Amino acid sequence: MPLAKTWQLIAGSAVAGLALSAVAVGAAGPWDSGQRKAERDKAASWSLTGGADHGADAAGALPQAAPSAPGVLAAVGPGGAAKAGAVDPGGLAAALRPLLADPALGNVRSASVIDTATGQVLYESGAREAMTPASTIKIATAAAALAALGPEHRIRTTVTPGAGPGQIVLVGGGDPSLTAKKKAPAGPGGSLVALAADTAQALKAAGTDTVGLGYDDSLYTGAVRHPIGRNDNLAPVTALTADEGRPDDSASGPVERTEDPSGDTARAFAALLKERGIKVTGEPARATAPAGAVPLATTLSTPLAGLVERMLTNSDNDIAEALARQTALASGRPAGFEGAEQAVTDRLASLGVDVAGCRFADGSGLARTDKVSAGLLTGLLAKAADPRRPELRPVLTGLPVAGFTGTLRTRNAGTSPAAGVLRAKTGTLTGVNSLAGTVVDPSGRLLAFAFLTANSPAAEGAEKALDKLAAAVATTP
């Protein structure tokens, strides 16, 4: 892979828009597919890459300017080339070995660091050993979904005529961005408000002002509840869920969820129809949309690229489980936990990465039965950095930026040499801590790294130790 091409990639996706000019970033907006249009267009003028979803501090707030890193900017740009200089595997190993031995990481550790441009292994320790990855498995979920469906795919929620006169059916397609709020707290996506307005217009045009409402969430199969049971980190997984089953205006993080996402969504839709002059008789009830029924109205999700970016930035478990099921549907598998596991495994294998010993029991990483190797994670990150795989680029653009965004906002922050130049997905379960992502090293190369640990005595100590490892990758010549 030519070096200039590698850095054109970095300009668009490696460091949260770090290679964008201040003018382009300052003028960026509005949101589109989880990206800022100006940022995306500027990056696209350099290479086949996308921008990054940096999120917002408050609902409805304008996108924040991307963080900048002048030291990196000097090495890249249209027609520019990366700084010369080879990575010294010996120096990197000398820096990482003592850090990897930190007792705070527990008694089982694995590591992988590779040069994304050449595929050269710069350091590894147990890199083929499959371990419980926690939320770093979302990198695999994202890559599989993008490979199966492409970054522009949108998920449909529709309203169709029912089986009898005066009946309509709200049909779920599994859109995790679907919202019943007039102003979505998580950004653009499927809108029940817009769907109700279009449905009311179609009904009135046909001379109908009274309907019975059914709802169809049959697209997903199998267990609705994750094997871990009721958990504030994930709603029951159904094909018809608005606002991730959240009772408040939160867009991420743990909060008690509804026990009946499909029913609540249908009831919210009935209320929206009533506001628009359509009377709904009785309570919404489960129904089956007639085969081949022509929709009265449709609303579309955020494009898949944007869903992937939101999932990775905020470690969103609801989006992760939805994307795993969308991968299953695209692969002709049943859209449940088992079908998703088979589909994700097959898609990753088709990308040419080694899935031996790996298991994708869920899409979110909440399951301790998930097994992933550090080598698999760095391999997927390298695939996402490959200019021949532009459809996988959101795997990079969605990674949180150290010291600035998402789950890395407070990690490697401030004066840390990794702040702003390191992007990574975190993973945390009791006794399990992981970190996997990309960093620009002192020679100007984009490196992919993954560190997986088990049996750590405390999460805080393990996270600090992982941050030191990642910072070492960023600073070791």
Short mmCIF file of C-alpha atoms in Angstrom, two decimals:
data_model
loop_
_atom_site.label_atom_id
_atom_site.label_comp_id
_atom_site.label_asym_id
_atom_site.label_seq_id
_atom_site.Cartn_x
_atom_site.Cartn_y
_atom_site.Cartn_z
CA MET A 1 0.00 0.00 0.00
CA PRO A 2 1.56 3.36 -0.97
CA LEU A 3 2.47 5.48 2.01
CA ALA A 4 0.71 8.56 0.70
CA LYS A 5 -2.49 6.57 0.31
CA THR A 6 -2.24 5.44 3.92
CA TRP A 7 -2.04 9.02 5.11
CA GLN A 8 -4.84 10.15 2.90
CA LEU A 9 -6.85 7.55 4.80
CA ILE A 10 -5.68 8.94 8.13
CA ALA A 11 -6.68 12.42 7.03
CA GLY A 12 -10.25 11.28 6.64
CA SER A 13 -10.71 8.77 9.38
CA ALA A 14 -7.90 8.04 11.77
CA VAL A 15 -7.97 10.88 14.28
CA ALA A 16 -11.49 12.32 14.50
CA GLY A 17 -11.01 14.82 11.72
CA LEU A 18 -7.52 15.85 12.87
CA ALA A 19 -6.43 16.42 9.28
CA LEU A 20 -9.25 18.80 8.48
CA SER A 21 -8.59 22.51 8.24
CA ALA A 22 -9.91 24.80 10.95
CA VAL A 23 -12.13 26.51 8.40
CA ALA A 24 -13.73 23.26 7.29
CA VAL A 25 -14.36 22.11 10.84
CA GLY A 26 -15.66 25.45 12.01
CA ALA A 27 -18.18 25.55 9.20
CA ALA A 28 -19.19 21.92 9.58
CA GLY A 29 -22.87 21.06 9.80
CA PRO A 30 -25.51 19.91 9.76
CA TRP A 31 -25.41 16.22 10.71
CA ASP A 32 -25.75 13.69 7.94
CA SER A 33 -25.40 9.94 8.49
CA GLY A 34 -23.63 10.56 11.79
CA GLN A 35 -21.11 12.84 10.09
CA ARG A 36 -20.77 16.58 9.58
CA LYS A 37 -21.28 17.32 5.89
CA ALA A 38 -18.42 19.79 5.53
CA GLU A 39 -16.05 17.46 7.36
CA ARG A 40 -17.12 14.50 5.26
CA ASP A 41 -16.86 16.37 1.98
CA LYS A 42 -13.42 17.75 2.82
CA ALA A 43 -12.15 14.29 3.70
CA ALA A 44 -13.75 12.77 0.62
CA SER A 45 -11.85 15.23 -1.56
CA TRP A 46 -8.65 13.61 -0.32
CA SER A 47 -9.59 9.94 -0.40
CA LEU A 48 -12.42 7.43 -0.14
CA THR A 49 -13.08 8.09 3.52
CA GLY A 50 -15.76 9.49 5.81
CA GLY A 51 -15.88 11.98 8.64
CA ALA A 52 -16.49 11.21 12.28
CA ASP A 53 -19.47 11.48 14.61
CA HIS A 54 -18.15 13.50 17.54
CA GLY A 55 -21.47 13.73 19.31
CA ALA A 56 -22.88 16.68 21.21
CA ASP A 57 -22.84 17.69 24.85
CA ALA A 58 -26.57 18.31 25.04
CA ALA A 59 -29.66 17.36 23.13
CA GLY A 60 -30.06 19.56 20.10
CA ALA A 61 -26.65 21.18 20.54
CA LEU A 62 -24.67 21.98 17.44
CA PRO A 63 -21.80 19.64 16.60
CA GLN A 64 -18.58 20.56 18.36
CA ALA A 65 -15.45 21.39 16.42
CA ALA A 66 -13.19 18.40 16.04
CA PRO A 67 -10.07 18.35 18.21
CA SER A 68 -6.88 19.31 16.41
CA ALA A 69 -3.34 18.05 16.67
CA PRO A 70 -0.86 20.28 14.84
CA GLY A 71 1.94 17.73 15.20
CA VAL A 72 -0.07 15.31 13.09
CA LEU A 73 -1.33 17.89 10.64
CA ALA A 74 2.20 18.63 9.48
CA ALA A 75 2.54 15.12 8.15
CA VAL A 76 -0.63 14.87 6.11
CA GLY A 77 -2.77 16.63 3.59
CA PRO A 78 -3.87 16.45 -0.02
CA GLY A 79 -0.93 15.15 -1.98
CA GLY A 80 1.16 14.99 1.19
CA ALA A 81 3.13 12.06 2.48
CA ALA A 82 3.75 10.63 5.90
CA LYS A 83 6.98 11.28 7.69
CA ALA A 84 9.68 8.80 6.86
CA GLY A 85 10.97 6.35 9.42
CA ALA A 86 10.46 2.71 10.21
CA VAL A 87 8.85 1.39 13.38
CA ASP A 88 11.34 -0.30 15.70
CA PRO A 89 9.68 -3.51 16.96
CA GLY A 90 12.45 -3.98 19.49
CA GLY A 91 11.89 -0.58 21.05
CA LEU A 92 8.14 -1.08 21.15
CA ALA A 93 8.51 -4.49 22.80
CA ALA A 94 10.86 -3.03 25.41
CA ALA A 95 8.29 -0.33 26.20
CA LEU A 96 5.25 -2.64 26.33
CA ARG A 97 6.54 -5.70 28.21
CA PRO A 98 6.89 -4.08 31.64
CA LEU A 99 3.57 -2.25 31.24
CA LEU A 100 1.81 -5.46 30.24
CA ALA A 101 3.14 -7.09 33.42
CA ASP A 102 1.31 -4.61 35.65
CA PRO A 103 -0.67 -6.64 38.26
CA ALA A 104 -3.58 -4.22 37.78
CA LEU A 105 -4.25 -6.00 34.48
CA GLY A 106 -5.00 -9.32 36.17
CA ASN A 107 -3.28 -12.62 35.49
CA VAL A 108 -4.26 -13.17 31.84
CA ARG A 109 -3.19 -10.67 29.19
CA SER A 110 -2.89 -10.66 25.41
CA ALA A 111 -1.64 -7.99 23.05
CA SER A 112 -1.29 -7.23 19.35
CA VAL A 113 0.19 -4.18 17.61
CA ILE A 114 0.48 -4.00 13.82
CA ASP A 115 1.34 -1.45 11.15
CA THR A 116 -1.90 -0.98 9.20
CA ALA A 117 -0.06 0.07 6.04
CA THR A 118 2.14 -3.01 5.76
CA GLY A 119 0.48 -5.56 8.03
CA GLN A 120 3.79 -5.97 9.87
CA VAL A 121 3.41 -7.37 13.36
CA LEU A 122 5.23 -4.96 15.67
CA TYR A 123 4.42 -6.69 18.94
CA GLU A 124 2.30 -9.59 20.08
CA SER A 125 1.79 -11.68 23.15
CA GLY A 126 -0.89 -14.34 23.12
CA ALA A 127 -2.39 -12.56 20.12
CA ARG A 128 -4.20 -15.71 18.90
CA GLU A 129 -5.65 -16.58 22.29
CA ALA A 130 -9.42 -16.07 22.33
CA MET A 131 -10.53 -14.15 25.41
CA THR A 132 -13.70 -12.47 26.65
CA PRO A 133 -13.50 -9.07 24.92
CA ALA A 134 -16.37 -7.17 26.57
CA SER A 135 -17.41 -4.20 24.41
CA THR A 136 -14.41 -4.35 22.08
CA ILE A 137 -16.43 -7.03 20.30
CA LYS A 138 -18.44 -4.12 18.85
CA ILE A 139 -15.54 -3.64 16.40
CA ALA A 140 -16.38 -7.08 15.02
CA THR A 141 -20.13 -6.36 15.04
CA ALA A 142 -19.54 -3.15 13.10
CA ALA A 143 -17.25 -4.75 10.51
CA ALA A 144 -19.66 -7.62 9.90
CA ALA A 145 -22.68 -5.32 9.46
CA LEU A 146 -20.83 -2.98 7.10
CA ALA A 147 -19.53 -5.92 5.06
CA ALA A 148 -23.04 -7.38 4.83
CA LEU A 149 -25.04 -4.23 4.07
CA GLY A 150 -22.75 -1.34 3.18
CA PRO A 151 -22.48 2.06 4.89
CA GLU A 152 -25.48 3.66 3.15
CA HIS A 153 -28.03 1.00 4.08
CA ARG A 154 -31.10 2.31 5.92
CA ILE A 155 -33.57 0.32 7.99
CA ARG A 156 -37.27 0.83 7.28
CA THR A 157 -40.18 1.21 9.67
CA THR A 158 -43.48 1.14 7.78
CA VAL A 159 -47.22 1.39 8.15
CA THR A 160 -49.26 -0.93 5.95
CA PRO A 161 -52.98 -1.65 5.52
CA GLY A 162 -54.15 -4.42 7.84
CA ALA A 163 -56.00 -7.62 7.04
CA GLY A 164 -59.43 -6.01 7.36
CA PRO A 165 -61.07 -2.70 6.49
CA GLY A 166 -60.10 0.19 8.72
CA GLN A 167 -57.04 -1.66 10.00
CA ILE A 168 -53.43 -0.52 9.77
CA VAL A 169 -50.24 -2.20 10.99
CA LEU A 170 -47.06 -0.57 12.29
CA VAL A 171 -44.24 -2.82 11.06
CA GLY A 172 -40.85 -2.81 12.77
CA GLY A 173 -37.69 -3.26 10.75
CA GLY A 174 -35.28 -3.20 13.67
CA ASP A 175 -34.26 0.47 13.45
CA PRO A 176 -32.29 1.29 16.64
CA SER A 177 -32.42 5.01 15.83
CA LEU A 178 -36.24 5.11 15.79
CA THR A 179 -37.61 7.84 18.05
CA ALA A 180 -41.04 8.95 19.22
CA LYS A 181 -39.76 12.37 20.25
CA LYS A 182 -40.24 15.52 18.21
CA LYS A 183 -36.55 16.30 18.70
CA ALA A 184 -34.43 13.18 18.81
CA PRO A 185 -31.82 13.25 21.60
CA ALA A 186 -29.44 11.03 19.61
CA GLY A 187 -29.52 12.84 16.28
CA PRO A 188 -31.19 11.93 12.97
CA GLY A 189 -32.90 8.61 12.45
CA GLY A 190 -36.29 7.02 11.97
CA SER A 191 -39.08 9.24 13.27
CA LEU A 192 -42.46 8.04 14.53
CA VAL A 193 -43.57 11.68 14.42
CA ALA A 194 -42.89 11.95 10.70
CA LEU A 195 -44.32 8.47 10.12
CA ALA A 196 -47.55 9.43 11.91
CA ALA A 197 -47.85 12.64 9.88
CA ASP A 198 -47.41 10.77 6.59
CA THR A 199 -49.79 8.02 7.69
CA ALA A 200 -52.47 10.51 8.72
CA GLN A 201 -52.13 12.30 5.39
CA ALA A 202 -52.51 9.04 3.45
CA LEU A 203 -55.54 7.97 5.51
CA LYS A 204 -57.29 11.31 5.14
CA ALA A 205 -56.65 11.27 1.39
CA ALA A 206 -58.46 7.91 1.31
CA GLY A 207 -61.35 9.32 3.35
CA THR A 208 -60.46 7.50 6.57
CA ASP A 209 -60.26 9.14 9.99
CA THR A 210 -60.76 6.12 12.27
CA VAL A 211 -58.57 3.01 12.36
CA GLY A 212 -57.65 0.01 14.41
CA LEU A 213 -53.90 -0.25 14.98
CA GLY A 214 -51.85 -3.41 15.05
CA TYR A 215 -48.11 -3.76 15.37
CA ASP A 216 -45.79 -6.35 13.83
CA ASP A 217 -42.42 -7.02 15.45
CA SER A 218 -42.04 -10.52 14.02
CA LEU A 219 -38.89 -9.73 12.01
CA TYR A 220 -36.71 -10.76 14.97
CA THR A 221 -36.87 -14.31 16.27
CA GLY A 222 -35.86 -16.17 19.41
CA ALA A 223 -35.26 -14.71 22.85
CA VAL A 224 -36.10 -11.05 23.38
CA ARG A 225 -34.13 -10.83 26.60
CA HIS A 226 -30.32 -11.05 26.57
CA PRO A 227 -29.01 -14.14 28.41
CA ILE A 228 -27.65 -11.90 31.20
CA GLY A 229 -31.26 -11.06 32.08
CA ARG A 230 -32.74 -7.69 32.88
CA ASN A 231 -30.04 -5.04 32.67
CA ASP A 232 -30.05 -1.24 32.50
CA ASN A 233 -27.47 -1.40 29.71
CA LEU A 234 -29.83 -3.02 27.19
CA ALA A 235 -33.55 -3.01 26.42
CA PRO A 236 -35.39 -6.18 25.42
CA VAL A 237 -34.33 -6.74 21.81
CA THR A 238 -37.32 -6.33 19.46
CA ALA A 239 -37.76 -5.22 15.87
CA LEU A 240 -39.97 -2.32 16.97
CA THR A 241 -38.38 -0.17 19.67
CA ALA A 242 -38.44 3.62 19.94
CA ASP A 243 -35.76 5.55 21.86
CA GLU A 244 -34.07 2.28 22.91
CA GLY A 245 -36.86 1.77 25.43
CA ARG A 246 -35.54 4.70 27.49
CA PRO A 247 -38.08 6.54 29.68
CA ASP A 248 -36.14 9.82 29.63
CA ASP A 249 -34.20 11.99 27.18
CA SER A 250 -30.94 10.11 27.60
CA ALA A 251 -29.23 8.88 24.43
CA SER A 252 -26.58 6.65 25.97
CA GLY A 253 -25.52 5.04 29.22
CA PRO A 254 -27.41 2.79 31.64
CA VAL A 255 -31.00 3.56 32.56
CA GLU A 256 -33.95 1.35 33.49
CA ARG A 257 -35.75 0.28 30.30
CA THR A 258 -39.32 -0.57 29.42
CA GLU A 259 -40.37 -4.21 29.63
CA ASP A 260 -42.53 -3.89 26.49
CA PRO A 261 -40.67 -1.88 23.82
CA SER A 262 -42.92 -2.96 20.94
CA GLY A 263 -46.19 -2.24 22.75
CA ASP A 264 -44.94 1.09 24.07
CA THR A 265 -43.84 2.11 20.57
CA ALA A 266 -47.24 1.23 19.14
CA ARG A 267 -49.04 3.17 21.87
CA ALA A 268 -46.82 6.18 21.25
CA PHE A 269 -47.65 5.94 17.55
CA ALA A 270 -51.38 5.79 18.31
CA ALA A 271 -51.08 8.99 20.36
CA LEU A 272 -49.24 10.71 17.50
CA LEU A 273 -52.00 9.69 15.07
CA LYS A 274 -54.62 11.10 17.43
CA GLU A 275 -52.77 14.44 17.53
CA ARG A 276 -53.06 14.48 13.74
CA GLY A 277 -56.79 13.88 13.59
CA ILE A 278 -56.87 10.08 13.28
CA LYS A 279 -58.90 8.22 15.91
CA VAL A 280 -57.47 4.86 16.97
CA THR A 281 -60.08 2.49 18.35
CA GLY A 282 -59.11 0.16 21.16
CA GLU A 283 -55.59 -0.70 22.28
CA PRO A 284 -52.88 -1.48 19.73
CA ALA A 285 -52.45 -5.24 19.45
CA ARG A 286 -49.96 -7.57 17.82
CA ALA A 287 -50.83 -8.34 14.24
CA THR A 288 -49.22 -9.65 11.09
CA ALA A 289 -48.84 -7.32 8.13
CA PRO A 290 -50.38 -8.89 5.02
CA ALA A 291 -47.78 -10.30 2.66
CA GLY A 292 -46.99 -7.91 -0.18
CA ALA A 293 -48.92 -5.02 1.36
CA VAL A 294 -47.92 -1.65 -0.11
CA PRO A 295 -46.85 0.70 2.71
CA LEU A 296 -48.97 3.75 3.45
CA ALA A 297 -45.90 5.49 4.90
CA THR A 298 -42.24 4.78 5.65
CA THR A 299 -39.51 6.26 7.84
CA LEU A 300 -35.82 5.44 7.43
CA SER A 301 -33.05 4.97 9.96
CA THR A 302 -29.77 6.78 10.09
CA PRO A 303 -27.55 5.19 7.41
CA LEU A 304 -25.59 2.23 8.70
CA ALA A 305 -22.35 4.24 8.80
CA GLY A 306 -23.92 6.63 11.29
CA LEU A 307 -25.34 3.80 13.39
CA VAL A 308 -21.91 2.18 13.55
CA GLU A 309 -20.31 5.48 14.61
CA ARG A 310 -22.86 6.05 17.37
CA MET A 311 -22.49 2.47 18.58
CA LEU A 312 -18.70 2.68 18.83
CA THR A 313 -18.48 6.20 20.24
CA ASN A 314 -20.98 5.61 23.04
CA SER A 315 -20.57 1.81 23.35
CA ASP A 316 -24.28 1.51 22.59
CA ASN A 317 -25.47 -2.03 23.32
CA ASP A 318 -28.92 -1.56 21.78
CA ILE A 319 -27.47 -0.53 18.43
CA ALA A 320 -24.96 -3.38 18.62
CA GLU A 321 -27.65 -6.03 19.04
CA ALA A 322 -29.70 -4.47 16.24
CA LEU A 323 -26.72 -4.49 13.86
CA ALA A 324 -25.96 -8.12 14.65
CA ARG A 325 -29.53 -9.02 13.69
CA GLN A 326 -29.40 -6.91 10.53
CA THR A 327 -26.29 -8.89 9.58
CA ALA A 328 -28.27 -12.10 10.14
CA LEU A 329 -31.13 -10.89 7.95
CA ALA A 330 -28.72 -9.89 5.17
CA SER A 331 -27.19 -13.35 5.37
CA GLY A 332 -30.46 -15.26 5.26
CA ARG A 333 -30.21 -16.30 8.91
CA PRO A 334 -32.89 -16.03 11.61
CA ALA A 335 -32.63 -12.66 13.33
CA GLY A 336 -31.96 -13.87 16.86
CA PHE A 337 -28.89 -14.41 19.02
CA GLU A 338 -27.99 -17.72 17.37
CA GLY A 339 -28.56 -16.60 13.79
CA ALA A 340 -26.62 -13.38 14.41
CA GLU A 341 -23.68 -15.34 15.83
CA GLN A 342 -23.49 -17.52 12.74
CA ALA A 343 -23.87 -14.58 10.36
CA VAL A 344 -21.23 -12.42 12.07
CA THR A 345 -18.76 -15.30 12.13
CA ASP A 346 -19.28 -15.98 8.43
CA ARG A 347 -18.98 -12.31 7.42
CA LEU A 348 -15.76 -11.83 9.34
CA ALA A 349 -14.28 -14.98 7.84
CA SER A 350 -15.17 -13.65 4.38
CA LEU A 351 -13.05 -10.58 5.14
CA GLY A 352 -10.04 -12.83 5.46
CA VAL A 353 -9.44 -12.52 9.20
CA ASP A 354 -8.75 -15.50 11.43
CA VAL A 355 -11.86 -16.38 13.45
CA ALA A 356 -10.46 -19.61 14.89
CA GLY A 357 -11.52 -19.99 18.52
CA CYS A 358 -13.69 -16.87 18.39
CA ARG A 359 -17.34 -16.75 19.38
CA PHE A 360 -19.85 -13.95 18.87
CA ALA A 361 -22.61 -14.94 21.28
CA ASP A 362 -24.03 -11.43 21.08
CA GLY A 363 -23.31 -8.18 19.27
CA SER A 364 -22.71 -6.01 22.32
CA GLY A 365 -20.08 -7.85 24.37
CA LEU A 366 -22.28 -8.19 27.45
CA ALA A 367 -22.01 -11.99 27.21
CA ARG A 368 -19.03 -13.57 28.91
CA THR A 369 -19.27 -16.43 26.43
CA ASP A 370 -18.01 -14.08 23.71
CA LYS A 371 -14.46 -14.97 22.68
CA VAL A 372 -12.22 -12.79 20.51
CA SER A 373 -8.44 -12.65 20.01
CA ALA A 374 -6.33 -9.50 20.05
CA GLY A 375 -5.08 -10.51 16.60
CA LEU A 376 -8.62 -10.59 15.23
CA LEU A 377 -9.29 -7.05 16.48
CA THR A 378 -6.11 -5.57 14.98
CA GLY A 379 -6.78 -7.48 11.79
CA LEU A 380 -10.24 -5.91 11.50
CA LEU A 381 -8.88 -2.44 12.23
CA ALA A 382 -6.30 -2.92 9.47
CA LYS A 383 -9.08 -4.00 7.08
CA ALA A 384 -10.99 -0.83 7.95
CA ALA A 385 -7.86 1.21 7.18
CA ASP A 386 -7.40 -0.41 3.77
CA PRO A 387 -8.24 2.02 0.91
CA ARG A 388 -9.64 -0.99 -0.95
CA ARG A 389 -12.26 -1.41 1.80
CA PRO A 390 -13.94 2.03 2.00
CA GLU A 391 -17.19 0.42 3.16
CA LEU A 392 -15.47 -0.48 6.45
CA ARG A 393 -14.19 3.04 7.18
CA PRO A 394 -16.86 3.82 9.84
CA VAL A 395 -15.15 1.24 12.06
CA LEU A 396 -12.35 3.81 12.37
CA THR A 397 -14.36 7.03 12.30
CA GLY A 398 -16.63 5.81 15.09
CA LEU A 399 -13.87 5.03 17.57
CA PRO A 400 -13.83 7.46 20.53
CA VAL A 401 -10.97 9.97 20.62
CA ALA A 402 -8.76 9.92 23.71
CA GLY A 403 -9.43 12.95 25.88
CA PHE A 404 -12.27 14.22 23.70
CA THR A 405 -15.21 11.97 22.84
CA GLY A 406 -17.42 9.13 23.98
CA THR A 407 -16.08 6.52 26.35
CA LEU A 408 -12.53 7.94 26.04
CA ARG A 409 -13.46 11.51 26.94
CA THR A 410 -11.72 11.31 30.31
CA ARG A 411 -9.02 8.78 29.42
CA ASN A 412 -5.54 9.72 28.18
CA ALA A 413 -6.81 13.28 28.44
CA GLY A 414 -5.18 16.61 29.21
CA THR A 415 -1.41 16.51 28.85
CA SER A 416 -1.27 12.85 27.86
CA PRO A 417 0.78 12.42 24.66
CA ALA A 418 -2.02 10.19 23.37
CA ALA A 419 -4.75 12.84 23.72
CA GLY A 420 -6.33 13.55 20.37
CA VAL A 421 -4.18 11.11 18.42
CA LEU A 422 -5.46 7.85 19.85
CA ARG A 423 -8.82 6.33 18.95
CA ALA A 424 -10.03 3.19 20.67
CA LYS A 425 -12.96 1.06 21.76
CA THR A 426 -13.14 0.29 25.43
CA GLY A 427 -14.38 -2.91 27.02
CA THR A 428 -15.39 -3.46 30.64
CA LEU A 429 -17.03 -6.31 32.53
CA THR A 430 -16.32 -7.31 36.11
CA GLY A 431 -12.75 -8.61 36.02
CA VAL A 432 -12.48 -8.04 32.25
CA ASN A 433 -10.90 -4.96 30.70
CA SER A 434 -9.87 -4.34 27.11
CA LEU A 435 -8.85 -1.58 24.73
CA ALA A 436 -8.48 -1.76 20.95
CA GLY A 437 -8.00 0.96 18.38
CA THR A 438 -5.59 3.00 16.29
CA VAL A 439 -2.88 5.53 16.99
CA VAL A 440 -0.45 7.64 15.00
CA ASP A 441 3.07 6.84 16.20
CA PRO A 442 6.05 9.26 16.26
CA SER A 443 7.17 8.16 12.79
CA GLY A 444 3.77 9.15 11.40
CA ARG A 445 2.35 5.69 10.82
CA LEU A 446 -1.12 4.46 11.66
CA LEU A 447 -0.84 1.51 14.04
CA ALA A 448 -3.62 -0.79 15.21
CA PHE A 449 -3.46 -2.22 18.71
CA ALA A 450 -5.50 -4.46 20.97
CA PHE A 451 -4.99 -5.33 24.63
CA LEU A 452 -7.26 -7.90 26.31
CA THR A 453 -7.08 -8.79 30.03
CA ALA A 454 -8.87 -11.00 32.51
CA ASN A 455 -9.20 -11.34 36.29
CA SER A 456 -8.23 -7.75 37.01
CA PRO A 457 -8.67 -6.78 40.68
CA ALA A 458 -10.35 -3.43 39.93
CA ALA A 459 -11.61 -1.68 36.81
CA GLU A 460 -10.04 1.70 37.59
CA GLY A 461 -6.53 0.30 37.96
CA ALA A 462 -6.91 -1.85 34.85
CA GLU A 463 -8.09 1.09 32.77
CA LYS A 464 -5.14 3.22 33.85
CA ALA A 465 -2.76 0.38 32.97
CA LEU A 466 -4.39 -0.04 29.56
CA ASP A 467 -4.14 3.69 28.93
CA LYS A 468 -0.42 3.55 29.68
CA LEU A 469 -0.01 0.73 27.15
CA ALA A 470 -1.87 2.68 24.48
CA ALA A 471 0.12 5.83 25.22
CA ALA A 472 3.32 3.84 24.87
CA VAL A 473 2.27 2.73 21.40
CA ALA A 474 1.64 6.40 20.56
CA THR A 475 5.00 7.65 21.82
CA THR A 476 7.57 4.90 21.25
CA PRO A 477 9.80 5.65 18.22
#
